[in-house]
Short mmCIF file of C-alpha atoms and ligand atoms in Angstrom, two decimals:
data_model
loop_
_atom_site.label_atom_id
_atom_site.label_comp_id
_atom_site.label_asym_id
_atom_site.label_seq_id
_atom_site.Cartn_x
_atom_site.Cartn_y
_atom_site.Cartn_z
CA UNK A 1 -8.14 -7.00 -15.12
CA UNK A 2 -8.56 -8.24 -18.67
CA UNK A 3 -8.56 -11.95 -19.30
CA UNK A 4 -8.00 -13.04 -22.88
CA UNK A 5 -7.26 -16.49 -24.07
CA UNK A 6 -6.25 -18.36 -27.14
CA UNK A 7 -5.96 -22.07 -27.81
CA UNK A 8 -2.79 -23.18 -29.58
CA UNK A 9 -2.72 -26.85 -30.48
CA UNK A 10 -3.37 -28.54 -27.16
CA UNK A 11 -2.21 -25.64 -25.03
CA UNK A 12 -4.31 -22.73 -23.83
CA UNK A 13 -2.65 -19.37 -23.40
CA UNK A 14 -4.37 -16.97 -21.06
CA UNK A 15 -3.21 -13.36 -21.04
CA UNK A 16 -3.91 -11.21 -18.02
CA UNK A 17 -3.72 -7.45 -17.90
CA UNK A 18 -4.19 -5.21 -14.87
CA UNK A 19 -4.10 -5.49 -11.14
CA UNK A 20 -4.69 -9.06 -10.03
CA UNK A 21 -6.50 -8.61 -6.72
CA UNK A 22 -9.60 -9.89 -4.95
CA UNK A 23 -11.87 -7.94 -7.28
CA UNK A 24 -10.35 -9.55 -10.31
CA UNK A 25 -10.08 -13.08 -9.02
CA UNK A 26 -13.60 -14.10 -10.15
CA UNK A 27 -12.77 -13.29 -13.79
CA UNK A 28 -9.77 -15.57 -13.67
CA UNK A 29 -11.44 -18.32 -11.67
CA UNK A 30 -14.32 -18.28 -14.17
CA UNK A 31 -11.91 -18.72 -17.01
CA UNK A 32 -10.30 -21.70 -15.28
CA UNK A 33 -13.70 -23.25 -14.58
CA UNK A 34 -14.77 -22.90 -18.16
CA UNK A 35 -11.58 -23.81 -19.98
CA UNK A 36 -9.62 -26.28 -17.92
CA UNK A 37 -10.95 -29.76 -18.55
CA UNK A 38 -9.41 -33.20 -18.22
CA UNK A 39 -8.77 -33.04 -21.95
CA UNK A 40 -7.57 -29.42 -21.82
CA UNK A 41 -5.21 -29.11 -18.92
CA UNK A 42 -2.18 -27.45 -20.48
CA UNK A 43 -2.14 -23.80 -19.54
CA UNK A 44 0.29 -20.97 -20.06
CA UNK A 45 -0.48 -17.83 -18.07
CA UNK A 46 0.98 -14.72 -19.64
CA UNK A 47 1.49 -12.13 -16.90
CA UNK A 48 3.05 -9.43 -19.03
CA UNK A 49 0.32 -6.95 -18.14
CA UNK A 50 0.25 -7.61 -14.41
CA UNK A 51 2.24 -5.34 -12.10
CA UNK A 52 0.57 -6.24 -8.84
CA UNK A 53 -0.90 -9.41 -7.43
CA UNK A 54 -2.34 -9.71 -3.93
CA UNK A 55 -2.82 -12.76 -1.76
CA UNK A 56 -6.16 -13.66 -3.30
CA UNK A 57 -4.68 -13.43 -6.79
CA UNK A 58 -1.87 -15.72 -5.67
CA UNK A 59 -4.42 -18.15 -4.27
CA UNK A 60 -6.26 -18.15 -7.58
CA UNK A 61 -3.06 -19.06 -9.43
CA UNK A 62 -2.39 -21.89 -6.99
CA UNK A 63 -5.91 -23.19 -7.56
CA UNK A 64 -5.38 -23.16 -11.32
CA UNK A 65 -2.14 -25.05 -10.87
CA UNK A 66 -3.80 -27.68 -8.70
CA UNK A 67 -6.65 -28.10 -11.13
CA UNK A 68 -4.29 -28.74 -14.05
CA UNK A 69 -2.21 -31.16 -12.01
CA UNK A 70 -5.31 -33.12 -11.07
CA UNK A 71 -5.84 -33.65 -14.76
CA UNK A 72 -2.18 -34.51 -15.28
CA UNK A 73 -1.65 -31.27 -17.10
CA UNK A 74 0.63 -28.27 -16.66
CA UNK A 75 0.08 -24.73 -15.54
CA UNK A 76 3.04 -22.47 -16.17
CA UNK A 77 3.71 -18.74 -16.02
CA UNK A 78 5.51 -16.49 -18.44
CA UNK A 79 6.48 -12.84 -18.90
CA UNK A 80 6.62 -12.26 -15.18
CA UNK A 81 7.16 -8.63 -14.33
CA UNK A 82 9.62 -7.71 -11.60
CA UNK A 83 7.09 -6.77 -8.89
CA UNK A 84 5.19 -10.00 -9.39
CA UNK A 85 8.40 -12.02 -9.37
CA UNK A 86 9.39 -10.42 -6.08
CA UNK A 87 5.94 -11.03 -4.61
CA UNK A 88 6.16 -14.70 -5.62
CA UNK A 89 9.57 -14.90 -3.97
CA UNK A 90 8.48 -13.23 -0.75
CA UNK A 91 5.51 -15.57 -0.44
CA UNK A 92 7.75 -18.52 -1.41
CA UNK A 93 5.47 -19.38 -4.30
CA UNK A 94 8.32 -19.06 -6.77
CA UNK A 95 9.12 -22.66 -5.89
CA UNK A 96 5.61 -23.84 -6.73
CA UNK A 97 5.44 -22.50 -10.27
CA UNK A 98 7.44 -23.01 -13.40
CA UNK A 99 8.34 -19.79 -15.18
CA UNK A 100 9.25 -19.12 -18.78
CA UNK A 101 10.65 -16.04 -20.38
CA UNK A 102 7.96 -15.77 -23.03
CA UNK A 103 5.06 -17.60 -24.64
CA UNK A 104 7.18 -19.30 -27.26
CA UNK A 105 9.44 -21.01 -24.78
CA UNK A 106 6.49 -21.96 -22.58
CA UNK A 107 4.64 -23.43 -25.54
CA UNK A 108 7.71 -25.33 -26.66
CA UNK A 109 8.15 -26.81 -23.20
CA UNK A 110 4.51 -27.84 -22.91
CA UNK A 111 4.22 -29.39 -26.32
CA UNK A 112 7.48 -31.32 -25.98
CA UNK B 1 14.35 -2.27 -14.11
CA UNK B 2 17.22 -4.29 -12.81
CA UNK B 3 16.43 -6.81 -10.12
CA UNK B 4 19.85 -6.02 -8.67
CA UNK B 5 18.56 -2.67 -7.32
CA UNK B 6 16.06 -4.52 -5.21
CA UNK B 7 18.62 -7.10 -4.17
CA UNK B 8 21.01 -4.44 -3.06
CA UNK B 9 18.28 -2.67 -1.11
CA UNK B 10 17.30 -5.78 0.76
CA UNK B 11 20.83 -6.89 1.64
CA UNK B 12 22.94 -3.76 2.11
CA UNK B 13 22.21 -1.41 5.01
CA UNK B 14 22.15 2.23 3.97
CA UNK B 15 25.34 4.16 4.53
CA UNK B 16 23.64 7.53 4.29
CA UNK B 17 20.38 9.04 5.51
CA UNK B 18 17.49 7.90 3.36
CA UNK B 19 15.96 10.27 0.86
CA UNK B 20 12.60 8.61 1.53
CA UNK B 21 11.10 6.65 4.40
CA UNK B 22 7.96 4.65 3.72
CA UNK B 23 5.82 3.87 6.75
CA UNK B 24 3.12 1.21 6.62
CA UNK B 25 0.77 0.91 9.59
CA UNK B 26 -0.22 -2.70 9.99
CA UNK B 27 -2.89 -4.31 12.07
CA UNK B 28 -3.40 -8.03 11.47
CA UNK B 29 -2.00 -7.82 7.97
CA UNK B 30 -0.39 -11.26 7.70
CA UNK B 31 -2.40 -11.89 4.51
CA UNK B 32 -1.87 -8.60 2.76
CA UNK B 33 1.53 -7.35 3.85
CA UNK B 34 3.95 -9.39 1.72
CA UNK B 35 2.52 -8.51 -1.68
CA UNK B 36 2.51 -4.86 -0.63
CA UNK B 37 6.11 -4.98 0.59
CA UNK B 38 7.09 -6.70 -2.65
CA UNK B 39 5.36 -4.16 -4.88
CA UNK B 40 6.86 -1.23 -3.01
CA UNK B 41 10.36 -2.68 -2.79
CA UNK B 42 10.37 -3.51 -6.48
CA UNK B 43 9.23 -0.08 -7.59
CA UNK B 44 11.04 2.19 -5.16
CA UNK B 45 14.39 0.39 -5.34
CA UNK B 46 14.48 1.32 -9.02
CA UNK B 47 13.99 5.03 -8.42
CA UNK B 48 17.66 5.51 -7.66
CA UNK B 49 17.74 7.02 -4.16
CA UNK B 50 18.41 5.56 -0.71
CA UNK B 51 15.22 4.61 1.09
CA UNK B 52 13.93 2.65 4.03
CA UNK B 53 10.68 0.91 4.89
CA UNK B 54 9.12 0.84 8.33
CA UNK B 55 6.27 -1.47 9.23
CA UNK B 56 4.49 0.04 12.21
CA UNK B 57 2.70 -2.87 13.79
CA UNK B 58 -0.37 -1.97 15.78
CA UNK B 59 -0.59 -4.84 18.24
CA UNK B 60 -1.41 -7.40 15.58
CA UNK B 61 -2.61 -10.71 16.94
CA UNK B 62 -1.74 -12.64 13.83
CA UNK B 63 1.75 -13.29 12.47
CA UNK B 64 2.29 -9.89 10.84
CA UNK B 65 5.39 -9.06 12.89
CA UNK B 66 7.00 -12.43 12.54
CA UNK B 67 6.41 -12.66 8.80
CA UNK B 68 8.05 -9.31 8.22
CA UNK B 69 10.93 -9.91 10.61
CA UNK B 70 11.61 -13.26 8.97
CA UNK B 71 12.36 -11.47 5.71
CA UNK B 72 15.48 -10.12 7.41
CA UNK B 73 15.80 -7.21 5.01
CA UNK B 74 18.54 -4.71 5.75
CA UNK B 75 16.48 -1.57 5.25
CA UNK B 76 13.15 -2.77 6.53
CA UNK B 77 12.37 -2.37 10.19
CA UNK B 78 9.40 -3.54 12.17
CA UNK B 79 8.14 -1.52 15.11
CA UNK B 80 6.25 -3.88 17.30
CA UNK B 81 3.44 -2.61 19.53
CA UNK B 82 2.12 -4.56 22.46
CA UNK B 83 -1.38 -3.18 22.18
CA UNK B 84 -3.71 -2.10 19.40
CA UNK B 85 -3.70 1.67 19.57
CA UNK B 86 -5.42 2.65 16.30
CA UNK B 87 -4.08 3.56 12.89
CA UNK B 88 -3.11 7.06 14.04
CA UNK B 89 -0.88 5.72 16.78
CA UNK B 90 0.83 3.32 14.41
CA UNK B 91 1.46 6.00 11.80
CA UNK B 92 2.83 8.34 14.44
CA UNK B 93 5.29 5.77 15.78
CA UNK B 94 6.41 4.97 12.28
CA UNK B 95 6.86 8.58 11.28
CA UNK B 96 8.76 9.53 14.41
CA UNK B 97 11.14 6.62 13.82
CA UNK B 98 11.71 7.55 10.18
CA UNK B 99 15.10 8.96 9.21
CA UNK B 100 14.31 10.07 5.69
CA UNK B 101 14.29 13.59 4.27
CA UNK B 102 10.81 12.77 3.04
CA UNK B 103 8.32 10.51 4.71
CA UNK B 104 5.41 8.70 3.09
CA UNK B 105 2.80 6.62 4.82
CA UNK B 106 0.58 4.23 2.93
CA UNK B 107 -1.79 1.36 3.61
CA UNK B 108 -0.89 -2.29 3.89
CA UNK B 109 -3.15 -3.26 1.00
CA UNK B 110 -1.41 -1.12 -1.64
CA UNK B 111 -4.82 0.49 -2.31
CA UNK B 112 -3.07 3.51 -3.77
CA UNK B 113 -0.62 1.84 -6.14
CA UNK B 114 2.99 2.65 -5.25
CA UNK B 115 3.61 3.77 -8.84
CA UNK B 116 1.96 7.04 -7.79
CA UNK B 117 4.87 7.90 -5.50
CA UNK B 118 6.83 9.96 -8.03
CA UNK B 119 4.09 12.58 -8.28
CA UNK B 120 4.37 13.09 -4.53
CA UNK B 121 8.14 13.35 -4.56
CA UNK B 122 7.84 15.89 -7.34
CA UNK B 123 5.48 18.07 -5.28
CA UNK B 124 7.95 18.20 -2.39
CA UNK B 125 11.18 18.52 -4.31
CA UNK B 126 10.17 20.65 -7.31
CA UNK B 127 6.84 22.08 -6.24
CA UNK B 128 8.04 23.54 -2.96
CA UNK B 129 5.27 21.84 -0.99
CA UNK B 130 5.60 20.58 2.57
CA UNK B 131 2.86 17.99 2.30
CA UNK B 132 1.47 16.08 -0.63
CA UNK B 133 -1.72 14.25 0.15
CA UNK B 134 -3.33 11.67 -2.04
CA UNK B 135 -6.80 12.54 -3.17
CA UNK B 136 -9.45 10.29 -4.51
CA UNK B 137 -11.61 13.37 -5.09
CA UNK B 138 -9.28 15.75 -6.87
CA UNK B 139 -9.60 16.25 -10.57
CA UNK B 140 -8.01 13.40 -12.45
CA UNK B 141 -8.38 10.89 -9.65
CA UNK B 142 -9.68 7.50 -10.53
CA UNK B 143 -11.78 5.69 -8.08
CA UNK B 144 -12.45 2.05 -8.57
CA UNK B 145 -14.76 -0.20 -6.67
CA UNK B 146 -16.04 2.33 -4.22
CA UNK B 147 -19.25 1.55 -2.39
CA UNK B 148 -22.24 3.90 -2.44
CA UNK B 149 -22.06 4.15 1.33
CA UNK B 150 -18.57 5.51 1.17
CA UNK B 151 -19.50 8.00 -1.51
CA UNK B 152 -22.39 9.51 0.41
CA UNK B 153 -20.41 9.62 3.61
CA UNK B 154 -17.44 11.28 2.12
CA UNK B 155 -19.62 13.92 0.42
CA UNK B 156 -21.30 15.05 3.63
CA UNK B 157 -18.23 14.87 5.77
CA UNK B 158 -16.18 16.78 3.25
CA UNK B 159 -18.39 19.86 3.55
CA UNK B 160 -18.42 19.64 7.31
CA UNK B 161 -14.66 19.34 7.51
CA UNK B 162 -14.11 22.28 5.26
CA UNK B 163 -16.25 24.61 7.34
CA UNK B 164 -15.45 23.47 10.83
CA UNK B 165 -11.73 22.81 10.52
CA UNK B 166 -10.79 24.99 7.59
CA UNK B 167 -9.06 22.11 5.84
CA UNK B 168 -8.71 22.93 2.20
CA UNK B 169 -8.37 19.52 0.66
CA UNK B 170 -11.26 17.49 -0.59
CA UNK B 171 -10.10 14.10 0.54
CA UNK B 172 -8.72 14.04 4.05
CA UNK B 173 -8.72 10.28 4.58
CA UNK B 174 -6.70 8.88 1.72
CA UNK B 175 -4.07 6.63 3.26
CA UNK B 176 -1.25 7.94 1.07
CA UNK B 177 0.47 11.08 2.33
CA UNK B 178 3.98 12.43 2.01
CA UNK B 179 5.72 15.11 4.07
CA UNK B 180 9.07 16.75 4.40
CA UNK B 181 10.84 15.34 7.45
CA UNK B 182 10.44 18.63 9.27
CA UNK B 183 6.69 18.85 8.69
CA UNK B 184 6.21 15.17 9.50
CA UNK B 185 7.89 15.44 12.89
CA UNK B 186 6.36 18.74 13.76
CA UNK B 187 2.81 17.65 12.97
CA UNK B 188 2.98 14.17 14.43
CA UNK B 189 4.50 15.49 17.63
CA UNK B 190 1.39 17.61 18.05
CA UNK B 191 -0.96 14.74 17.18
CA UNK B 192 -3.42 13.67 19.88
CA UNK B 193 -5.80 11.41 17.93
CA UNK B 194 -4.91 7.74 17.65
CA UNK B 195 -7.84 6.44 15.61
CA UNK B 196 -8.67 6.71 11.94
CA UNK B 197 -9.38 10.46 12.05
CA UNK B 198 -5.79 11.34 12.88
CA UNK B 199 -5.53 12.45 9.24
CA UNK B 200 -7.99 15.22 9.98
CA UNK B 201 -5.98 16.46 12.89
CA UNK B 202 -2.74 16.40 10.92
CA UNK B 203 -4.31 18.35 8.06
CA UNK B 204 -5.96 20.79 10.43
CA UNK B 205 -2.57 21.42 12.01
CA UNK B 206 -0.83 21.63 8.67
CA UNK B 207 -3.11 24.42 7.45
CA UNK B 208 -2.99 26.16 10.81
CA UNK B 209 0.80 26.11 10.92
CA UNK B 210 0.93 27.45 7.42
CA UNK B 211 2.49 24.46 5.72
CA UNK B 212 2.02 24.21 1.99
CA UNK B 213 -0.25 21.32 1.14
CA UNK B 214 -0.74 19.90 -2.33
CA UNK B 215 -3.58 17.57 -3.20
CA UNK B 216 -2.44 14.90 -5.62
CA UNK B 217 -5.02 12.93 -7.60
CA UNK B 218 -4.47 9.21 -7.30
CA UNK B 219 -5.94 5.96 -8.43
CA UNK B 220 -7.32 4.17 -5.48
CA UNK B 221 -8.72 0.71 -5.22
CA UNK B 222 -11.06 0.09 -2.34
CA UNK B 223 -9.57 -3.25 -1.58
CA UNK B 224 -11.76 -5.90 -0.07
CA UNK B 225 -10.63 -6.86 3.39
CA UNK B 226 -10.86 -3.34 4.73
CA UNK B 227 -11.44 -3.57 8.42
CA UNK B 228 -13.32 -0.32 8.83
CA UNK B 229 -16.77 -0.40 10.35
CA UNK B 230 -18.37 2.56 8.54
CA UNK B 231 -21.07 3.47 11.03
CA UNK B 232 -18.79 3.43 14.01
CA UNK B 233 -16.16 5.33 12.10
CA UNK B 234 -18.54 8.13 11.17
CA UNK B 235 -19.51 8.62 14.81
CA UNK B 236 -15.83 8.67 15.68
CA UNK B 237 -15.13 11.10 12.94
CA UNK B 238 -17.77 13.54 14.15
CA UNK B 239 -16.52 13.22 17.68
CA UNK B 240 -12.97 13.78 16.54
CA UNK B 241 -13.89 16.93 14.61
CA UNK B 242 -15.25 18.22 17.89
CA UNK B 243 -12.14 17.14 19.80
CA UNK B 244 -9.85 18.89 17.36
CA UNK B 245 -11.83 22.14 17.66
CA UNK B 246 -11.83 21.89 21.42
CA UNK B 247 -8.12 21.12 21.58
CA UNK B 248 -7.48 24.17 19.46
CA UNK B 249 -9.60 26.42 21.68
CA UNK B 250 -7.77 25.14 24.70
CA UNK B 251 -4.44 25.96 23.12
CA UNK B 252 -3.24 22.37 23.10
CA UNK B 253 -1.63 22.77 19.73
CA UNK B 254 0.34 25.83 20.71
CA UNK B 255 3.16 24.09 22.52
CA UNK B 256 6.44 24.19 20.69
CA UNK B 257 7.44 20.74 19.59
CA UNK B 258 11.16 20.78 20.44
CA UNK B 259 11.61 17.32 19.08
CA UNK B 260 10.41 18.55 15.73
CA UNK B 261 13.65 20.31 14.99
CA UNK B 262 15.88 17.34 15.57
CA UNK B 263 16.29 14.42 13.27
CA UNK B 264 16.80 11.05 14.90
CA UNK B 265 20.34 9.70 14.67
CA UNK B 266 21.23 7.36 11.88
CA UNK B 267 21.51 3.99 13.52
CA UNK B 268 24.11 1.56 12.27
CA UNK B 269 21.77 -1.25 11.64
CA UNK B 270 18.12 -0.41 11.18
CA UNK B 271 16.91 -3.98 11.44
CA UNK B 272 16.11 -5.34 14.85
N1 LIG C 1 -8.60 -1.45 10.88
C1 LIG C 1 -7.50 -1.05 11.48
N2 LIG C 1 -6.44 -0.78 10.71
C2 LIG C 1 -5.32 -0.36 11.31
C3 LIG C 1 -5.24 -0.23 12.71
N3 LIG C 1 -4.01 0.17 13.01
C4 LIG C 1 -3.34 0.26 11.85
N4 LIG C 1 -4.12 -0.07 10.80
C5 LIG C 1 -3.71 -0.05 9.38
O1 LIG C 1 -4.33 1.04 8.70
C6 LIG C 1 -4.43 0.77 7.31
C7 LIG C 1 -5.81 1.01 6.78
O2 LIG C 1 -6.67 0.02 7.21
P1 LIG C 1 -7.86 -0.59 6.35
O3 LIG C 1 -8.60 -1.47 7.23
O4 LIG C 1 -7.33 -1.17 5.07
O5 LIG C 1 -8.69 0.71 6.02
P2 LIG C 1 -9.14 1.32 4.62
O6 LIG C 1 -8.12 0.93 3.58
O7 LIG C 1 -9.18 2.79 4.88
O8 LIG C 1 -10.47 0.74 4.35
C8 LIG C 1 -3.96 -0.66 7.12
O9 LIG C 1 -2.61 -0.62 6.72
C9 LIG C 1 -4.13 -1.24 8.52
O10 LIG C 1 -3.30 -2.34 8.76
C10 LIG C 1 -6.39 -0.53 13.52
O11 LIG C 1 -6.40 -0.42 14.73
N5 LIG C 1 -7.47 -0.94 12.86
#
C-alpha cells in the first residue's frame, strides 16, 4: 500500500493506495505516529485507491481516529470505494467514522 | 458499480438457480470473515448474474457462525459443523450443498483477491474447461509476501506431485478453485481426504477422470494469520500422496458417484 500525505493549512490529507491489510498496517501506523500531534490532529484519509481492508486495517483506522480525538482533532474518511463501504457497514464501523464524498468537502468541513 | 446490486443480493432470495456458488471454508474466522464477505459481495453482486455464498463452518469455537448468521442475508447460508474436520471436509460440505452451475471455493482471508473471479468464469464458460484452478506459480502470477520456507517446500513437493500423481498443474494448493457443477459434485463425492491435501486428491481425480483443467495465474497475498503449521502439513502432505496412490490401486475411486449426476433441489429459502 502506498501512503502519501500533504498538509493543507491545518489539515493533513493522507492518501492510501492498495490493499489495506496486516502487511500494510505498519506503514499507516507509522504515518500516524509521525504526523499526528496535539497541534496537528486534523486528518482526512483519502481511500480512493483502497479496494480491500481487513480487520487489522480497520483497527488501524480506529486507532488513528482515537488518537486525533484525544487531541481534540478530527479524523475523517473520503472517497470510500464500494467494497470498503460495505466492509465498514458489515463490521458496524460505518457509525464510528465520518465520511465525505471527496477531499474538498472533507477539507471544507474540517476547516469550518 | 451500483450499491443497489449488493442491496438486492442481500435482501432478495434468488428466484432461479444461481449461476455461481461461492463456498468459503471457515475455521475460527470471526476476525477475518466479515471483510472477506464484504469484498466478495460487493464485487460479485455487480457482475450481473444470480449467485449465492455458502460459509462452510468447520467446528469453529469462536463466533464465526453467529457473526455470519446475524447478517441475515438472503443468499448467504452457513453450514454449521459440530466438530473440526479439516479444510477438505468443510469444502466438501459446502460444494455438495451448492446449487450453482459453477462453484468456486476460496479462503476466508481473501488471499486471492475476488477481482480474479472473472478469469475463472471465462475459462469455464468460454474456454470449455471443467476446472479452473488458481496458480501462484503459473506464468503471470504475482506472489506477494511469501516466506522462504513456503517457497522451498512448494518447489520440492511440486516435482514429487507431478511424478507420483500425474497432476499437471504447478500449484495444487492455491485456495481458489472453480468447477462446473457436474465436475464439482463428481469429484467431491469421490473425495476421501479431509485435511489440507484434499486439493491434491481432487486434482488427481480430475486428471484421471479426464476433466479439462486450466491453471489460472493469480495474485496471492500470503495473509498473516494463516493457521497452517508448515512442518506438520508437509508430513501430512507426503502421507496423503501415499494414501491417494494406495486408494487408486485399491480401486476406491472407481465407484460410480450416482449423486454426481443430480443437482440438489432449489430450496425456497436458502438462509437457515
Ligand atoms: N487452519 C485450518 N483452516 C481451516 C480448517 N477448516 C477450514 N479451514 C479454512 O481453510 C482456509 C485456509 O486456511 P488458512 O489457515 O488461511 O491457510 P492458508 O491460507 O493456506 O495459509 C481458511 O478459510 C480456513 O478458515 C481447519 O481445520 N484448519
